[in-house]
PDB file of C-alpha atoms in Angstrom:
ATOM      1  CA  LEU A   1      79.505  96.933 107.285  1.00 76.00           C
ATOM      2  CA  ILE A   2      76.109  98.460 107.956  1.00 82.00           C
ATOM      3  CA  ALA A   3      77.285 101.904 106.799  1.00 82.00           C
ATOM      4  CA  LEU A   4      78.715 100.364 103.641  1.00 84.00           C
ATOM      5  CA  ALA A   5      75.429  98.585 102.928  1.00 83.00           C
ATOM      6  CA  VAL A   6      73.405 101.760 103.533  1.00 84.00           C
ATOM      7  CA  TYR A   7      75.536 103.951 101.266  1.00 80.00           C
ATOM      8  CA  TRP A   8      76.311 101.282  98.620  1.00 84.00           C
ATOM      9  CA  PRO A   9      74.014 102.766  95.918  1.00 83.00           C
ATOM     10  CA  GLN A  10      75.703 106.182  96.246  1.00 82.00           C
ATOM     11  CA  LEU A  11      79.245 104.847  95.804  1.00 81.00           C
ATOM     12  CA  GLY A  12      81.249 104.613  92.602  1.00 82.00           C
ATOM     13  CA  GLY A  13      83.206 101.698  91.138  1.00 84.00           C
ATOM     14  CA  TRP A  14      86.444 102.144  93.091  1.00 85.00           C
ATOM     15  CA  SER A  15      84.518 102.795  96.281  1.00 85.00           C
ATOM     16  CA  HIS A  16      82.591  99.550  95.761  1.00 86.00           C
ATOM     17  CA  THR A  17      85.770  97.523  95.295  1.00 90.00           C
ATOM     18  CA  LEU A  18      87.751  99.089  98.121  1.00 88.00           C
ATOM     19  CA  GLY A  19      84.745  99.193 100.453  1.00 87.00           C
ATOM     20  CA  ALA A  20      84.108  95.502  99.835  1.00 90.00           C
ATOM     21  CA  LEU A  21      87.749  94.713 100.673  1.00 91.00           C
ATOM     22  CA  VAL A  22      87.519  96.721 103.887  1.00 88.00           C
ATOM     23  CA  GLY A  23      84.289  94.808 104.601  1.00 89.00           C
ATOM     24  CA  VAL A  24      86.191  91.514 104.202  1.00 91.00           C
ATOM     25  CA  ARG A  25      88.671  92.786 106.800  1.00 88.00           C
ATOM     26  CA  GLU A  26      85.818  93.501 109.212  1.00 89.00           C
ATOM     27  CA  VAL A  27      84.325  90.046 108.677  1.00 92.00           C
ATOM     28  CA  LEU A  28      87.739  88.483 109.407  1.00 90.00           C
ATOM     29  CA  TYR A  29      87.870  90.528 112.617  1.00 90.00           C
ATOM     30  CA  VAL A  30      84.455  89.257 113.729  1.00 92.00           C
ATOM     31  CA  VAL A  31      85.474  85.662 112.907  1.00 91.00           C
ATOM     32  CA  ALA A  32      88.708  86.121 114.896  1.00 88.00           C
ATOM     33  CA  CYS A  33      86.716  87.490 117.869  1.00 90.00           C
ATOM     34  CA  PHE A  34      84.473  84.432 117.959  1.00 92.00           C
ATOM     35  CA  MET A  35      87.384  82.081 117.367  1.00 88.00           C
ATOM     36  CA  GLY A  36      89.257  83.788 120.232  1.00 87.00           C
ATOM     37  CA  LEU A  37      86.269  83.253 122.523  1.00 89.00           C
ATOM     38  CA  TRP A  38      86.583  79.545 121.839  1.00 87.00           C
ATOM     39  CA  THR A  39      90.375  79.098 121.744  1.00 83.00           C
ATOM     40  CA  HIS A  40      91.759  81.827 124.033  1.00 81.00           C
ATOM     41  CA  PRO A  41      89.030  83.730 125.934  1.00 85.00           C
ATOM     42  CA  ALA A  42      91.588  85.443 128.185  1.00 82.00           C
ATOM     43  CA  TYR A  43      92.240  87.938 125.374  1.00 81.00           C
ATOM     44  CA  LEU A  44      89.105  89.734 126.584  1.00 84.00           C
ATOM     45  CA  LEU A  45      90.816  90.483 129.904  1.00 84.00           C
ATOM     46  CA  VAL A  46      93.689  92.591 128.557  1.00 81.00           C
ATOM     47  CA  ASP A  47      94.616  95.474 130.834  1.00 80.00           C
ATOM     48  CA  VAL A  48      96.489  98.045 128.735  1.00 79.00           C
ATOM     49  CA  ARG A  49      97.997  99.792 131.788  1.00 80.00           C
ATOM     50  CA  ALA A  50      99.316  96.505 133.161  1.00 79.00           C
ATOM     51  CA  THR A  51     100.668  95.629 129.726  1.00 75.00           C
ATOM     52  CA  LEU A  52     102.513  98.955 129.569  1.00 75.00           C
ATOM     53  CA  ARG A  53     103.967  98.333 133.042  1.00 77.00           C
ATOM     54  CA  GLY A  54     105.129  94.875 131.947  1.00 72.00           C
ATOM     55  CA  ASN A  55     108.790  94.000 131.896  1.00 66.00           C
ATOM     56  CA  GLY A  56     108.757  92.266 128.522  1.00 64.00           C
ATOM     57  CA  ASP A  57     110.455  93.632 125.420  1.00 61.00           C
ATOM     58  CA  ASP A  58     107.128  93.632 123.594  1.00 67.00           C
ATOM     59  CA  SER A  59     104.915  95.273 126.232  1.00 72.00           C
ATOM     60  CA  LEU A  60     104.754  98.668 124.480  1.00 74.00           C
ATOM     61  CA  SER A  61     104.179  97.195 121.030  1.00 75.00           C
ATOM     62  CA  ASP A  62     101.531  94.804 122.432  1.00 77.00           C
ATOM     63  CA  ALA A  63      99.648  97.722 123.997  1.00 79.00           C
ATOM     64  CA  ILE A  64      99.861  99.786 120.810  1.00 79.00           C
ATOM     65  CA  MET A  65      98.662  96.846 118.718  1.00 80.00           C
ATOM     66  CA  TYR A  66      95.765  96.183 121.105  1.00 82.00           C
ATOM     67  CA  VAL A  67      94.605  99.800 120.850  1.00 82.00           C
ATOM     68  CA  LEU A  68      95.357 100.678 117.211  1.00 82.00           C
ATOM     69  CA  ALA A  69      95.262  97.300 115.420  1.00 84.00           C
ATOM     70  CA  PRO A  70      92.929  95.167 117.550  1.00 86.00           C
ATOM     71  CA  GLU A  71      92.000  92.810 114.695  1.00 86.00           C
ATOM     72  CA  LYS A  72      95.611  91.630 114.477  1.00 84.00           C
ATOM     73  CA  PHE A  73      95.919  91.318 118.257  1.00 84.00           C
ATOM     74  CA  VAL A  74      92.730  89.263 118.427  1.00 87.00           C
ATOM     75  CA  THR A  75      93.738  87.096 115.453  1.00 85.00           C
ATOM     76  CA  MET A  76      97.099  86.315 117.032  1.00 81.00           C
ATOM     77  CA  ALA A  77      95.444  85.581 120.384  1.00 81.00           C
ATOM     78  CA  ALA A  78      92.873  83.301 118.749  1.00 82.00           C
ATOM     79  CA  LEU A  79      95.463  81.389 116.747  1.00 78.00           C
ATOM     80  CA  THR A  80      97.817  81.156 119.730  1.00 73.00           C
ATOM     81  CA  GLY A  81      94.953  79.563 121.649  1.00 70.00           C
ATOM     82  CA  LEU A  82      94.915  76.758 119.085  1.00 68.00           C
ATOM     83  CA  LEU A  83      98.522  75.936 119.955  1.00 65.00           C
ATOM     84  CA  VAL A  84      97.959  75.305 123.662  1.00 62.00           C
ATOM     85  CA  ASP A  85      96.571  72.034 124.992  1.00 54.00           C
ATOM     86  CA  LYS A  86      93.671  73.123 127.212  1.00 56.00           C
ATOM     87  CA  ALA A  87      93.956  70.105 129.513  1.00 56.00           C
ATOM     88  CA  SER A  88      97.675  70.351 130.290  1.00 56.00           C
ATOM     89  CA  GLY A  89      98.328  74.006 129.459  1.00 53.00           C
ATOM     90  CA  GLU A  90     101.398  72.974 127.483  1.00 58.00           C
ATOM     91  CA  ALA A  91     102.279  74.422 124.115  1.00 55.00           C
ATOM     92  CA  THR A  92     102.187  72.272 121.006  1.00 54.00           C
ATOM     93  CA  ALA A  93     105.519  70.792 119.934  1.00 56.00           C
ATOM     94  CA  ALA A  94     107.942  73.420 118.612  1.00 56.00           C
ATOM     95  CA  ILE A  95     107.982  72.068 115.057  1.00 57.00           C
ATOM     96  CA  VAL A  96     104.169  72.107 114.822  1.00 61.00           C
ATOM     97  CA  TYR A  97     104.116  75.593 116.343  1.00 60.00           C
ATOM     98  CA  SER A  98     106.637  76.838 113.770  1.00 62.00           C
ATOM     99  CA  LEU A  99     104.720  75.280 110.880  1.00 63.00           C
ATOM    100  CA  ILE A 100     101.423  76.796 112.009  1.00 63.00           C
ATOM    101  CA  LEU A 101     103.094  80.168 112.531  1.00 64.00           C
ATOM    102  CA  VAL A 102     104.686  80.216 109.072  1.00 64.00           C
ATOM    103  CA  ALA A 103     101.824  78.560 107.184  1.00 69.00           C
ATOM    104  CA  ILE A 104      98.807  80.239 108.801  1.00 72.00           C
ATOM    105  CA  VAL A 105      99.520  83.160 111.128  1.00 73.00           C
ATOM    106  CA  HIS A 106     102.026  85.130 109.055  1.00 75.00           C
ATOM    107  CA  PRO A 107     100.085  84.941 105.756  1.00 81.00           C
ATOM    108  CA  LEU A 108      96.828  85.813 107.537  1.00 82.00           C
ATOM    109  CA  ILE A 109      98.355  88.853 109.274  1.00 81.00           C
ATOM    110  CA  LEU A 110      99.939  89.905 105.959  1.00 84.00           C
ATOM    111  CA  ALA A 111      96.561  89.567 104.211  1.00 87.00           C
ATOM    112  CA  MET A 112      94.875  91.609 106.949  1.00 86.00           C
ATOM    113  CA  THR A 113      97.543  94.297 106.589  1.00 85.00           C
ATOM    114  CA  MET A 114      96.957  94.408 102.828  1.00 89.00           C
ATOM    115  CA  LEU A 115      93.232  94.815 103.515  1.00 89.00           C
ATOM    116  CA  ASP A 116      94.140  97.689 105.866  1.00 87.00           C
ATOM    117  CA  VAL A 117      96.092  99.271 102.998  1.00 88.00           C
ATOM    118  CA  CYS A 118      92.883  99.015 100.958  1.00 88.00           C
ATOM    119  CA  GLY A 119      91.354 101.135 103.726  1.00 87.00           C
ATOM    120  CA  ILE A 120      93.984 103.801 103.055  1.00 88.00           C
ATOM    121  CA  ALA A 121      93.157 103.664  99.337  1.00 89.00           C
ATOM    122  CA  ALA A 122      89.413 103.841 100.117  1.00 87.00           C
ATOM    123  CA  LEU A 123      90.038 106.903 102.281  1.00 86.00           C
ATOM    124  CA  VAL A 124      91.951 108.586  99.442  1.00 87.00           C
ATOM    125  CA  VAL A 125      89.202 107.733  96.941  1.00 86.00           C
ATOM    126  CA  ALA A 126      86.631 109.136  99.389  1.00 84.00           C
ATOM    127  CA  ILE A 127      88.492 112.396 100.020  1.00 84.00           C
ATOM    128  CA  VAL A 128      89.585 113.244  96.448  1.00 81.00           C
ATOM    129  CA  PRO A 129      86.178 113.776  94.753  1.00 74.00           C
ATOM    130  CA  ALA A 130      84.413 117.118  95.083  1.00 67.00           C
ATOM    131  CA  ALA A 131      81.123 115.434  96.043  1.00 71.00           C
ATOM    132  CA  PRO A 132      80.650 114.909  99.793  1.00 73.00           C
ATOM    133  CA  PHE A 133      81.300 111.361 101.003  1.00 81.00           C
ATOM    134  CA  PRO A 134      79.230 109.697 103.765  1.00 84.00           C
ATOM    135  CA  PRO A 135      80.793 110.593 107.144  1.00 84.00           C
ATOM    136  CA  ALA A 136      80.182 107.114 108.585  1.00 85.00           C
ATOM    137  CA  LEU A 137      82.349 105.582 105.864  1.00 86.00           C
ATOM    138  CA  LEU A 138      85.029 108.257 106.296  1.00 85.00           C
ATOM    139  CA  VAL A 139      85.304 107.391 110.000  1.00 86.00           C
ATOM    140  CA  GLY A 140      85.521 103.658 109.283  1.00 86.00           C
ATOM    141  CA  TYR A 141      88.106 104.100 106.527  1.00 85.00           C
ATOM    142  CA  SER A 142      90.136 106.435 108.778  1.00 87.00           C
ATOM    143  CA  LEU A 143      90.263 103.846 111.573  1.00 86.00           C
ATOM    144  CA  THR A 144      91.263 101.139 109.096  1.00 86.00           C
ATOM    145  CA  ALA A 145      93.984 103.408 107.690  1.00 87.00           C
ATOM    146  CA  LEU A 146      95.225 104.161 111.221  1.00 86.00           C
ATOM    147  CA  SER A 147      95.394 100.439 111.927  1.00 85.00           C
ATOM    148  CA  ALA A 148      97.492  99.867 108.805  1.00 84.00           C
ATOM    149  CA  VAL A 149      99.899 102.686 109.560  1.00 84.00           C
ATOM    150  CA  ALA A 150     100.278 101.661 113.218  1.00 82.00           C
ATOM    151  CA  PHE A 151     100.914  98.008 112.399  1.00 81.00           C
ATOM    152  CA  ILE A 152     103.434  98.776 109.657  1.00 80.00           C
ATOM    153  CA  LEU A 153     105.266 101.159 112.000  1.00 79.00           C
ATOM    154  CA  LEU A 154     105.267  98.472 114.705  1.00 77.00           C
ATOM    155  CA  LEU A 155     106.774  95.994 112.251  1.00 74.00           C
ATOM    156  CA  VAL A 156     109.457  98.467 111.194  1.00 71.00           C
ATOM    157  CA  ASP A 157     110.166  99.610 114.747  1.00 68.00           C
ATOM    158  CA  GLY A 158     109.948  96.134 116.307  1.00 63.00           C
ATOM    159  CA  GLY A 159     113.662  95.580 116.007  1.00 51.00           C
ATOM    160  CA  THR A 160     114.393  99.062 117.370  1.00 53.00           C
ATOM    161  CA  LEU A 161     112.112  98.538 120.383  1.00 52.00           C
ATOM    162  CA  LYS A 162     113.799  95.238 121.226  1.00 55.00           C
ATOM    163  CA  LEU A 163     117.275  96.727 120.852  1.00 50.00           C
ATOM    164  CA  SER A 164     116.421  99.750 123.026  1.00 53.00           C
ATOM    165  CA  ALA A 165     114.891  97.516 125.713  1.00 55.00           C
ATOM    166  CA  LYS A 166     117.975  95.294 125.657  1.00 54.00           C
ATOM    167  CA  ALA A 167     120.241  98.349 125.911  1.00 52.00           C
ATOM    168  CA  GLY A 168     118.135  99.690 128.803  1.00 52.00           C
ATOM    169  CA  ARG A 169     118.495  96.401 130.712  1.00 56.00           C
ATOM    170  CA  ALA A 170     122.252  96.369 130.099  1.00 52.00           C
ATOM    171  CA  LEU A 171     122.564  99.959 131.306  1.00 49.00           C
ATOM    172  CA  ARG A 172     120.553  99.225 134.463  1.00 53.00           C
ATOM    173  CA  GLN A 173     122.814  96.220 135.201  1.00 57.00           C
ATOM    174  CA  GLU A 174     125.927  98.367 134.819  1.00 51.00           C
ATOM    175  CA  LEU A 175     124.537 101.052 137.117  1.00 52.00           C
ATOM    176  CA  VAL A 176     123.802  98.520 139.856  1.00 50.00           C
TER     177      VAL A 176
END
């Protein structure tokens, strides 16, 4: 956001629009970080190695999302924290959980992914002109683009990862 503010006068029309949309994504990330501190502070204690060693079907995709798309990981952690009663540690009723998931979490993650795609477009707009573009913005747009690509690939490959993990468990059971 600071780099965008510093270089704002040097940017053109498309760069203003796309940069502002990427800025909205960053603001949402900061809001999710603070919300996560309040609702689910344990998200700060993620150990990527331990996650990769985990036995769950989603351990690899969770680690990849934490590293390459942290804003989505943090948003999901923060919103998941809203669904757990802090006193008892029990999850909210299944119907309420489903409604919150469908009404809030999925649209928010979709919106954040669309803002990531704006980062890809901003990177293209920055690279195409002959005039040099500010390096600080190129780095930021590249990271945003990487986040978008990683998350979309995780969504596409999610079913494949679960199927391969299930097949691996079945094969291990047959070998034993």
